[in-house]
Coordinates of C-alpha atoms and ligand atoms in Angstrom, one line a residue:
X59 CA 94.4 99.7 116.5
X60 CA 94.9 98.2 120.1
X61 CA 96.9 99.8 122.2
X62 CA 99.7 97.4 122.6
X63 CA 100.7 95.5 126.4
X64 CA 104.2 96.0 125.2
X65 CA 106.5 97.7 123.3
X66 CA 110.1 96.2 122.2
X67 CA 113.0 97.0 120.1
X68 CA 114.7 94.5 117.3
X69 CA 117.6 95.0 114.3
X70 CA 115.2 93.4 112.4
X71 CA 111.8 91.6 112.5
X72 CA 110.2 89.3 110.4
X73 CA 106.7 88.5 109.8
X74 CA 106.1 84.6 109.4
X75 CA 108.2 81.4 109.7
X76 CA 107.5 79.8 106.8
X77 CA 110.5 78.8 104.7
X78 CA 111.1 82.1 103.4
X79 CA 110.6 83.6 106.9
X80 CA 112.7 81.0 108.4
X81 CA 115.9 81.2 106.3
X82 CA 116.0 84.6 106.3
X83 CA 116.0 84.7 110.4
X84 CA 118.8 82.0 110.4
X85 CA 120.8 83.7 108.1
X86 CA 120.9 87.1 110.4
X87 CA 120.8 85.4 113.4
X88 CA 123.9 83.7 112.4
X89 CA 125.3 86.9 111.9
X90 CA 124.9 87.9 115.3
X91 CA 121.7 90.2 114.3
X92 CA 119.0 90.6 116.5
X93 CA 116.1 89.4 115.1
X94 CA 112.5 88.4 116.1
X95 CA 110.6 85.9 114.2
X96 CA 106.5 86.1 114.5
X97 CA 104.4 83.7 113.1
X98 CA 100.8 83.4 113.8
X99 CA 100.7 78.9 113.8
X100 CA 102.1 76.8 115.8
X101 CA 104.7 74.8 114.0
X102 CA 104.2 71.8 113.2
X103 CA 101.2 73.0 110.9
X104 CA 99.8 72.1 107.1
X105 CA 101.3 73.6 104.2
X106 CA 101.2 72.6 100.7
X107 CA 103.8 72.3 98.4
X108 CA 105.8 69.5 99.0
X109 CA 108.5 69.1 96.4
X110 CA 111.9 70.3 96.6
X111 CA 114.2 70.8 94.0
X112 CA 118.2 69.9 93.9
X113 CA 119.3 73.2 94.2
X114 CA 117.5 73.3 97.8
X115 CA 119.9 71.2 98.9
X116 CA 122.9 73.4 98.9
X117 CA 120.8 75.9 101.0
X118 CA 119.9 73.3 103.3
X119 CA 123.1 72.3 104.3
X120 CA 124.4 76.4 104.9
X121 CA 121.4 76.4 107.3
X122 CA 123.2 73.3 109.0
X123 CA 119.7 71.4 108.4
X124 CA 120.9 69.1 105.1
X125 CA 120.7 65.4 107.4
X126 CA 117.4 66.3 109.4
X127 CA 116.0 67.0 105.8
X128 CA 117.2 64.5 104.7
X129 CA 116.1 61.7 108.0
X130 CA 112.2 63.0 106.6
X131 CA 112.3 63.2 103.0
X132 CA 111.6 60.6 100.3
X133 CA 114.5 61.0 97.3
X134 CA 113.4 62.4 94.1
X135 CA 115.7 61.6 91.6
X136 CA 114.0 62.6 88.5
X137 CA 110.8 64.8 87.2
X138 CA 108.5 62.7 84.9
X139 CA 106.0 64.4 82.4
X140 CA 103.0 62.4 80.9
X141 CA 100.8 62.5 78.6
X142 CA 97.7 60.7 78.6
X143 CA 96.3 61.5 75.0
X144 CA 99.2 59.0 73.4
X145 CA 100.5 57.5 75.9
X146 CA 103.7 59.5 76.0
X147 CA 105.9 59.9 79.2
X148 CA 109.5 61.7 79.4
X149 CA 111.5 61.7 82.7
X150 CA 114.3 64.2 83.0
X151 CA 116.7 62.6 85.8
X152 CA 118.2 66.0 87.8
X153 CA 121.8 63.6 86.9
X154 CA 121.7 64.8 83.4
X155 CA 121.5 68.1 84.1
X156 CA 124.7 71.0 83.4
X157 CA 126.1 70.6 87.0
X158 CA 126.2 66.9 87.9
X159 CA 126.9 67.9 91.6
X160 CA 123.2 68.0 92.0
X161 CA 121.5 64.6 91.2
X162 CA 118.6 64.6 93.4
X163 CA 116.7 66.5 95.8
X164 CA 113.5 65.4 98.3
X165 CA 109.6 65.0 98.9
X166 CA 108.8 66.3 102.2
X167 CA 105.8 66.6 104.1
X168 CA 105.8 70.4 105.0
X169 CA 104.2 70.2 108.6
X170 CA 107.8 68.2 109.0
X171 CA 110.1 70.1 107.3
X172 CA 108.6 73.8 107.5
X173 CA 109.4 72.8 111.7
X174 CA 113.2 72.1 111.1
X175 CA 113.1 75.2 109.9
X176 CA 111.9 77.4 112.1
X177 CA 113.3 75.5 115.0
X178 CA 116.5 75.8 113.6
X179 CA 116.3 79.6 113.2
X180 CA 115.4 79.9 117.1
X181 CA 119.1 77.3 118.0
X182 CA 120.7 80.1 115.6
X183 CA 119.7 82.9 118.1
X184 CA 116.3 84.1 116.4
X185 CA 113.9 85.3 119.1
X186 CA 110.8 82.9 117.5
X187 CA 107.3 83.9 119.0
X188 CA 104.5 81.5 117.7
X189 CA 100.9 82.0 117.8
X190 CA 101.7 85.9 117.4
X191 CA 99.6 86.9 114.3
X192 CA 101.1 90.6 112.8
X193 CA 98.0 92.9 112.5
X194 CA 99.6 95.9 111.3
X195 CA 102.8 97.8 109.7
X196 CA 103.1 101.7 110.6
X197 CA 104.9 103.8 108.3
X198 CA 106.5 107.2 109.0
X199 CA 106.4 110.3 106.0
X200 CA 109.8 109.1 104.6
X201 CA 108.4 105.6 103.5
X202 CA 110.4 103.5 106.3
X203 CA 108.4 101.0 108.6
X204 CA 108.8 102.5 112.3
X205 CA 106.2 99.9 114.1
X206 CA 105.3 96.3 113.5
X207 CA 101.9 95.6 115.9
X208 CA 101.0 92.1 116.4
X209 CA 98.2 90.0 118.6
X210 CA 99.1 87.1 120.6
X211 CA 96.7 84.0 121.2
X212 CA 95.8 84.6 124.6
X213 CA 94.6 88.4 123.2
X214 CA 97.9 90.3 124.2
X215 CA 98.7 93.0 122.0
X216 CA 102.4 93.5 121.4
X217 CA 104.4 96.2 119.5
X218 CA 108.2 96.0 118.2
X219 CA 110.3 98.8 116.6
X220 CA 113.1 97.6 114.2
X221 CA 115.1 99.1 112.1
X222 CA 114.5 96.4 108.9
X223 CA 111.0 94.3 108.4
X224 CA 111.2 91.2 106.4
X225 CA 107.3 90.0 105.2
X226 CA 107.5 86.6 104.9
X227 CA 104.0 85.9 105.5
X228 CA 103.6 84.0 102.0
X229 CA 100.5 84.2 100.5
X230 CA 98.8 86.2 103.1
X231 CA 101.6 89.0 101.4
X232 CA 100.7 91.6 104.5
X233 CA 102.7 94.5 103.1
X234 CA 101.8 93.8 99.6
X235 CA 98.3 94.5 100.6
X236 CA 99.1 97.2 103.0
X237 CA 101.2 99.0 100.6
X238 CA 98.3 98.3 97.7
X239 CA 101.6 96.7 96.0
X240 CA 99.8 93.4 94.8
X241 CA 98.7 92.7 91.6
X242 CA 97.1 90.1 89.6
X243 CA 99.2 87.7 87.1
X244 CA 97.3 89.3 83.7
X245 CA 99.5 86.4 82.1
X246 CA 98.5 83.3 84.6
X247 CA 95.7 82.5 86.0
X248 CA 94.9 79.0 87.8
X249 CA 93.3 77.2 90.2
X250 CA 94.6 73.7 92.8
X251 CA 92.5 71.2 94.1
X252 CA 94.7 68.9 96.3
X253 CA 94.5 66.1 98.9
X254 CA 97.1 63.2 100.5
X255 CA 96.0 59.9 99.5
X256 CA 97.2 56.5 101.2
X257 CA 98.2 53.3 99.0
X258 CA 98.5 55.1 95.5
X259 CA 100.9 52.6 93.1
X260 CA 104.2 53.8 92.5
X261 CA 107.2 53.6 90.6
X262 CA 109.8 50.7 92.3
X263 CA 113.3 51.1 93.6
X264 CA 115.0 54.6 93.0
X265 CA 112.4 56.0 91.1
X266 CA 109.7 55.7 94.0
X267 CA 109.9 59.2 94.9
X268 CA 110.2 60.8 91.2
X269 CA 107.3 63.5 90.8
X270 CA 105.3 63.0 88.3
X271 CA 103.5 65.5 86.0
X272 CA 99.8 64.7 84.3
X273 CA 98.5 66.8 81.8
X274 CA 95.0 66.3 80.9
X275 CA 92.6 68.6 78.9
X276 CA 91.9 71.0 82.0
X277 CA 95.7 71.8 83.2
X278 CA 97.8 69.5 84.7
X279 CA 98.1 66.7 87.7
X280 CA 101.1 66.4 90.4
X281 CA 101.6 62.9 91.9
X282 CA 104.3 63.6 95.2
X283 CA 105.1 60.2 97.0
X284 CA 106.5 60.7 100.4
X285 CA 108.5 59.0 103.0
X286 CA 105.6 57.7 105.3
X287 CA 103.8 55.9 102.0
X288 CA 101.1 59.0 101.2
X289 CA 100.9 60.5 98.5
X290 CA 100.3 64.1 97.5
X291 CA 98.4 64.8 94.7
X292 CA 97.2 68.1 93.0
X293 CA 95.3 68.9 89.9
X294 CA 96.0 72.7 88.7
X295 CA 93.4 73.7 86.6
X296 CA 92.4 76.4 84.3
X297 CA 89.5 79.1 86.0
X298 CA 86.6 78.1 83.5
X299 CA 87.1 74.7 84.7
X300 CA 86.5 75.2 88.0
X301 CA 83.9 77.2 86.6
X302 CA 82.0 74.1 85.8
X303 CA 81.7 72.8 89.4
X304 CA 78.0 71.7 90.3
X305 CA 79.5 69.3 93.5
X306 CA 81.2 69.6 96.8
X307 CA 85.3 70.0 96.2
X308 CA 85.8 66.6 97.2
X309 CA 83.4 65.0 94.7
X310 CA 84.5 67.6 91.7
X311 CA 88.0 66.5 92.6
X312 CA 87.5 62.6 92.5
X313 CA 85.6 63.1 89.5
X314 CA 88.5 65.4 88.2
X315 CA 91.2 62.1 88.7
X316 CA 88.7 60.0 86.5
X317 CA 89.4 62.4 83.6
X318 CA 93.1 61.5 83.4
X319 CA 93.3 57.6 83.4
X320 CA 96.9 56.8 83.9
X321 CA 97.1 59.2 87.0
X322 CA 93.4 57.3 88.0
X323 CA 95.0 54.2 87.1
X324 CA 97.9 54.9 89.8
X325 CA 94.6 55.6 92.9
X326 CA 92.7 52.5 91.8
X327 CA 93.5 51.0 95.6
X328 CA 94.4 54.0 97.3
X329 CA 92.0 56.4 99.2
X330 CA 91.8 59.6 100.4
X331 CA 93.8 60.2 103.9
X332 CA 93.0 64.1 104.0
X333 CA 90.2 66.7 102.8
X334 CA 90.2 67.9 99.9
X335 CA 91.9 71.3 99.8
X336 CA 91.5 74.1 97.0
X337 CA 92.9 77.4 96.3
X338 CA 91.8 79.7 93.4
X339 CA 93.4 82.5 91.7
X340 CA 96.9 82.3 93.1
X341 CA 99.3 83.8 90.6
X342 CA 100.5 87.4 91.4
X343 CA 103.4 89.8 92.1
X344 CA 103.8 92.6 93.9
X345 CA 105.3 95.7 92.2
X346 CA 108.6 96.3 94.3
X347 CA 110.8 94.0 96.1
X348 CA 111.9 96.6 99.0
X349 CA 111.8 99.5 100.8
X350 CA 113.7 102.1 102.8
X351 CA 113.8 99.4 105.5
X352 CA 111.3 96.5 104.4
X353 CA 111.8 93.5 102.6
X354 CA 109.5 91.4 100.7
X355 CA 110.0 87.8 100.5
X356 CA 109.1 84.4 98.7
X357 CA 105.2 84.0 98.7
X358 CA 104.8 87.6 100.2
X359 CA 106.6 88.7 96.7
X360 CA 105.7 86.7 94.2
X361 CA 103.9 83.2 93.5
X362 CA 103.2 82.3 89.7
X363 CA 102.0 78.2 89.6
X364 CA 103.8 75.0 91.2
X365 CA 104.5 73.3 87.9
X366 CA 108.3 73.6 88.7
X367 CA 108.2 73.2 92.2
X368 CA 110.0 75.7 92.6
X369 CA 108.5 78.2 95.3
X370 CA 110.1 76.6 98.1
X371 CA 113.6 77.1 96.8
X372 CA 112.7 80.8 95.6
X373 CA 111.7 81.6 99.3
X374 CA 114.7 79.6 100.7
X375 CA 116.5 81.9 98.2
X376 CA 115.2 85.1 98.8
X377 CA 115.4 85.0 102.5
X378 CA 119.5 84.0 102.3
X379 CA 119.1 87.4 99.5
X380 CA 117.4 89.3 102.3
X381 CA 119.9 88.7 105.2
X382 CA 123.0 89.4 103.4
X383 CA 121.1 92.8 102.1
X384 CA 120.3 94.0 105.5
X385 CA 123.8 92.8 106.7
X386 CA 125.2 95.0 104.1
X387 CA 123.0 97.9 104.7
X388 CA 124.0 97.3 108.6
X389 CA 128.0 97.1 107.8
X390 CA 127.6 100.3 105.0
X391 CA 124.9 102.4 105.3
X392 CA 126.1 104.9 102.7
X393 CA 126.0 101.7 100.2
X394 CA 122.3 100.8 100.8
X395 CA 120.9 101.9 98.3
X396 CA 123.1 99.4 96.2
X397 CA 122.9 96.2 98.2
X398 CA 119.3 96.8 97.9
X399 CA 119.2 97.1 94.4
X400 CA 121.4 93.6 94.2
X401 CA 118.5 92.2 96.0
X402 CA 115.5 93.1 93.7
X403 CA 117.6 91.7 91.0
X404 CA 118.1 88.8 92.8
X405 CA 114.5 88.1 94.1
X406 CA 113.0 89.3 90.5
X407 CA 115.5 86.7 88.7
X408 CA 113.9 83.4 90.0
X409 CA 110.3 84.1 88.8
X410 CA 111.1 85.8 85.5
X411 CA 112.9 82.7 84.8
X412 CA 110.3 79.7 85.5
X413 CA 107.3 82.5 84.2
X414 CA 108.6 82.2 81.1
X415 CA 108.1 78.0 81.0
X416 CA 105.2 78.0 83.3
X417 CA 103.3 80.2 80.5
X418 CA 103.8 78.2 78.5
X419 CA 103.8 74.7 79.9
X420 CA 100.5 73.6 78.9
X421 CA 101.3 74.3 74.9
X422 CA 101.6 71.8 72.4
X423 CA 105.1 73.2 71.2
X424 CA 106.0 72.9 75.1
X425 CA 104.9 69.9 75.3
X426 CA 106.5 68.3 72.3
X427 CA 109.8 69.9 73.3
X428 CA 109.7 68.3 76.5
X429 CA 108.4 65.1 75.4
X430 CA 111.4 64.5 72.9
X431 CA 114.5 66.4 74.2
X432 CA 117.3 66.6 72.1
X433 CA 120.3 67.6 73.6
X434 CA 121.8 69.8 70.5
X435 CA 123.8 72.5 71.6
X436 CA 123.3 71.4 75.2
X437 CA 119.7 72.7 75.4
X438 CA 118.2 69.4 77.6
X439 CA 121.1 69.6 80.0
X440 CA 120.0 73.6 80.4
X441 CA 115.9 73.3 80.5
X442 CA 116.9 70.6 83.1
X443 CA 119.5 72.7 85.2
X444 CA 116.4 75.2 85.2
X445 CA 113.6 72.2 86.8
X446 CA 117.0 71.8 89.0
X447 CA 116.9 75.1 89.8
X448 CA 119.8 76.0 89.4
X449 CA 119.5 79.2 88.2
X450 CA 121.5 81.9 90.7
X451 CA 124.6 80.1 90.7
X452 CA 127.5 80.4 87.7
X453 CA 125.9 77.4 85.6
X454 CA 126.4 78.7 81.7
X455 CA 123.0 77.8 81.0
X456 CA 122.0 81.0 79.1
X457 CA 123.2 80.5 75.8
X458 CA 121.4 77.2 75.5
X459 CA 118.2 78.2 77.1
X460 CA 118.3 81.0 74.3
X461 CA 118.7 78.2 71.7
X462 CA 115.8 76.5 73.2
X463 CA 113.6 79.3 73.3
X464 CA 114.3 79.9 69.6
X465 CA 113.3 76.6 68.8
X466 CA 110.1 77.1 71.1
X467 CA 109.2 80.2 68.6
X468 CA 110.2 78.4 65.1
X469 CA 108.3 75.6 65.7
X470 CA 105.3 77.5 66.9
X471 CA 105.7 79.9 63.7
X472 CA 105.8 76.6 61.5
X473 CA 102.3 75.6 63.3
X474 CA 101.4 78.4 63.5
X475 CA 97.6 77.2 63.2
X476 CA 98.1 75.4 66.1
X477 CA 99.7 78.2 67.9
X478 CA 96.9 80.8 67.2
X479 CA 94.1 78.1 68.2
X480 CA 96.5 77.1 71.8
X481 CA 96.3 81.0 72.4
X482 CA 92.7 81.3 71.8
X483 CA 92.1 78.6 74.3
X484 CA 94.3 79.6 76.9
X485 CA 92.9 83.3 76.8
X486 CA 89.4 81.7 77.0
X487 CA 90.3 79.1 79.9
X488 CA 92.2 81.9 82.1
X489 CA 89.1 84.7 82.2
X490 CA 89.2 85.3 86.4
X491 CA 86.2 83.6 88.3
X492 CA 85.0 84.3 91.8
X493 CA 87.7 82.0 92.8
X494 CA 86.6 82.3 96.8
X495 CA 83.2 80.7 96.1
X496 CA 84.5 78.0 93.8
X497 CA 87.1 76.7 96.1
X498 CA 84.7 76.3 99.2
X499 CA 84.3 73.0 100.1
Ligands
LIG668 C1 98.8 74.4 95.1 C2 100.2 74.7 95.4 C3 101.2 73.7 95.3 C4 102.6 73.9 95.5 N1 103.5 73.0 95.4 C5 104.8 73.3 95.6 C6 105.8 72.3 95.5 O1 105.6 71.1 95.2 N2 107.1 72.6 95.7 C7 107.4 73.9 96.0 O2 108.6 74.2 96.2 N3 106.5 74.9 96.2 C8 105.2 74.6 96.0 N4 104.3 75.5 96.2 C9 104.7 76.9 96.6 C10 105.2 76.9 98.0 O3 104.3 76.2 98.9 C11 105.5 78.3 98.5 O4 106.1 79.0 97.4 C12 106.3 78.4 99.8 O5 105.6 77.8 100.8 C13 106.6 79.8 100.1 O6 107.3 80.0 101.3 P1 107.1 81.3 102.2 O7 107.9 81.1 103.4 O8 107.2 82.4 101.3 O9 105.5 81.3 102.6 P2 104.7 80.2 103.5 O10 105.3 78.9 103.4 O11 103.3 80.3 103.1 O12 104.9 80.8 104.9 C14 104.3 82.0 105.4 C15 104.2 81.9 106.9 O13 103.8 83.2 107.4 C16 102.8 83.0 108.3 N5 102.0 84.2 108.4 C17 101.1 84.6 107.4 N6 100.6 85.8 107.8 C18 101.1 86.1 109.0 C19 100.9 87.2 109.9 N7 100.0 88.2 109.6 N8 101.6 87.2 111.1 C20 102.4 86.2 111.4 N9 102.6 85.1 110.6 C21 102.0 85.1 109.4 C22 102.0 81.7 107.9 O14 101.4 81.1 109.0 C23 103.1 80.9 107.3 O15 103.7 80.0 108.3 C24 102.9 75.3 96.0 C25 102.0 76.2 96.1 C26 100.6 76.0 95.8 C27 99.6 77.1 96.0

């Protein structure tokens, strides 16, 4: 370890400015907390993930950032699932959900967006330092973080004692790896190749900015139009797919499209205004939430698959979770112990819920279900609170979701053929690869 330049004091540091990172600095900093943000970019910078969901919206406007958000974002009013085998699309408009008060949320460009965050957590009071890459978290005997060490840009080495640590470094889930507290999804496995395209064909009017969802025989496709006229698009696909690449990602990608005409039929004119990105192997958890005095995050938790577009919000979420745990623990130290608690449940609730879809997403009971919702005993207006995501607040969702779920089960007993030969195939598609040398360009 270097021997750090300097040496500070914080309440509370956190490592990364991503959303997660962001909110959760906001959040104290509006609470008069001192807190010092560190992330190792410079802001603006890449990020994937681009779709938000209605209930970001609410969190965006307690961060006092709703009308920047929304001067950048394209508006999504609906989710639309296709299926190119029969020629079968459903949308689900976010109007129809349980809570009307939530009709539509955005498309942003993250470089954008992931900025009005960050900046916004440094007018709040934050102390934000960027370009400041955390190298390594000491731990005393009792299990409590005493020192966070970082490295600057320019080579400086810089130290900070606090008395909470937030990781909020996403997928690069620094104390999950230096805690050995990161596991593997045994129950998902997939990988994303993605790029931004320029003059893909879209939907006209109000539905311009809808997302829409591909299946094809692999995994799935997302098609994300946003504000300035490019278009994300992402196809998630099943290891033993990637598997089968003999070409350079960009090529295997292209040649991916062509195997889902009415996504390929949308690029016919368009072309491709960014590399071709890929990431393998993505889904895991990390096997606690919290410590004495550390945090854990969004990413730097948990990630499971984008299908729902929901790992923005869950970050945005945990970090508003985080602050008010720490400011609980900081008002009440003898009731620590419990605010802490409130947060695992918190953080653990948003991925138990989607899990249990994403699992499932690419079966054909799943897909029927969502191809030709019925709205008996209120079950669409539930499965489409939950692609809302509007699953922390007091919505009554939970009966119906149950009634959906018991339909998921008795129709997949009644086909049961069909179920065993969907589970066969998934278990074969989802073996692990060496996802590092099949995602290199
Ligand atoms: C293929 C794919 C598609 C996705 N699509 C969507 C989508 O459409 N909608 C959606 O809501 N979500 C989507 N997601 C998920 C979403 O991108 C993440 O869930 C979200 O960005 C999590 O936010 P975060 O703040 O936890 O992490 P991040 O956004 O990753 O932020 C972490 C930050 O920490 C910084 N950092 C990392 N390590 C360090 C360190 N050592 N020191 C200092 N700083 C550090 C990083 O530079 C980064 O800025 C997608 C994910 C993938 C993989």
């Amino acid at each position: 370890m270097t021997t750090p330049d300097s040496q500070d004091s914080c309440d509370v540091l956190v490592i990364g400015g991503g959303p997660a990172g962001a909110t959760t600095a906001s959040m104290l900093a509006q609470r008069g907390i001192r807190v010092v943000l560190l992330e190792k970019a410079r802001h603006p910078r890449f990020h994937i993930g681009e779709s938000l969901l209605p209930a970001n919206l609410p969190l965006l406007d307690r961060l006092g950032v709703g009308g920047k958000v929304r001067a950048i974002g394209m508006e999504k009013w609906a989710a639309e699932f296709i299926s190119p085998w029969d020629g079968r699309r459903q949308e689900f408009e976010f109007a129809d959900s349980w809570d009307k008060s939530m009709p539509f949320a955005y498309q942003v460009r993250r470089s954008e967006f992931d900025e009005i965050l960050i900046r916004r957590a440094a007018e709040l009071g934050a102390d934000v330092i960027e370009g400041c890459r955390v190298t390594d978290v000491e731990f005393c005997a009792d299990g409590r973080v005493t020192h966070v060490h970082a490295l600057t840009e320019s080579g400086i080495a810089r130290s900070w004692r606090a008395d909470f640590v937030v990781d909020a470094s996403g997928r690069e889930t620094l104390l999950g790896n230096r805690l050995q507290a990161k596991q593997r999804n045994k129950r998902h496995n997939s990988a994303a190749l993605y790029a931004h395209f320029q003059g893909a064909r879209r939907h006209a009017g109000k539905r311009a900015g809808n997302i829409s969802i591909f299946w094809f025989d692999h995994g799935w496709f997302w098609f994300i139009p946003l504000a300035d006229g490019a278009t994300s698009v992402g196809a998630v696909v099943w290891p033993s797919y990637l598997k089968t690449r003999a070409k350079p990602v960009r090529e295997f990608f292209l040649d991916t499209i062509a195997l889902c005409p009415p996504l390929a039929g949308l690029l016919e004119e368009a072309s491709l205004a960014s590399e071709v990105e890929a990431t393998g192997n993505y889904s895991y958890a990390c096997d606690r939430t919290h410590g004495r005095n550390y945090l854990l995050v969004g990413d730097a938790y948990a990630f499971i698959d984008p299908v729902f577009s929901s790992g923005v919000m869950l970050a945005m979420q945990s970090g508003m979770a985080a602050a008010e745990a720490i400011a609980a623990c900081r008002a009440n130290p003898a009731g620590a112990a419990r605010a802490l608690r409130r947060f695992d449940r918190v953080i653990r609730h948003g991925p138990k819920q989607f899990s249990w879809f994403i699992y499932r997403v690419t079966n054909p009971t799943m897909r029927e279900l969502f191809l030709g919702p019925r709205n008996v005993l209120r079950m669409k207006e539930a499965l489409l609170s939950v692609l809302a995501g509007d699953i922390f607040g007091r919505t009554p969702i939970w009966g119906s979701l149950r009634s959906f779920k018991a339909l998921y089960y008795l129709i997949s007993i009644m086909q049961w053929r069909r179920t065993l030969r969907a589970a066969r195939r998934r278990r074969r598609n989802m073996a692990p690869v060496d996802a590092e040398r099949m995602t290199r360009a």
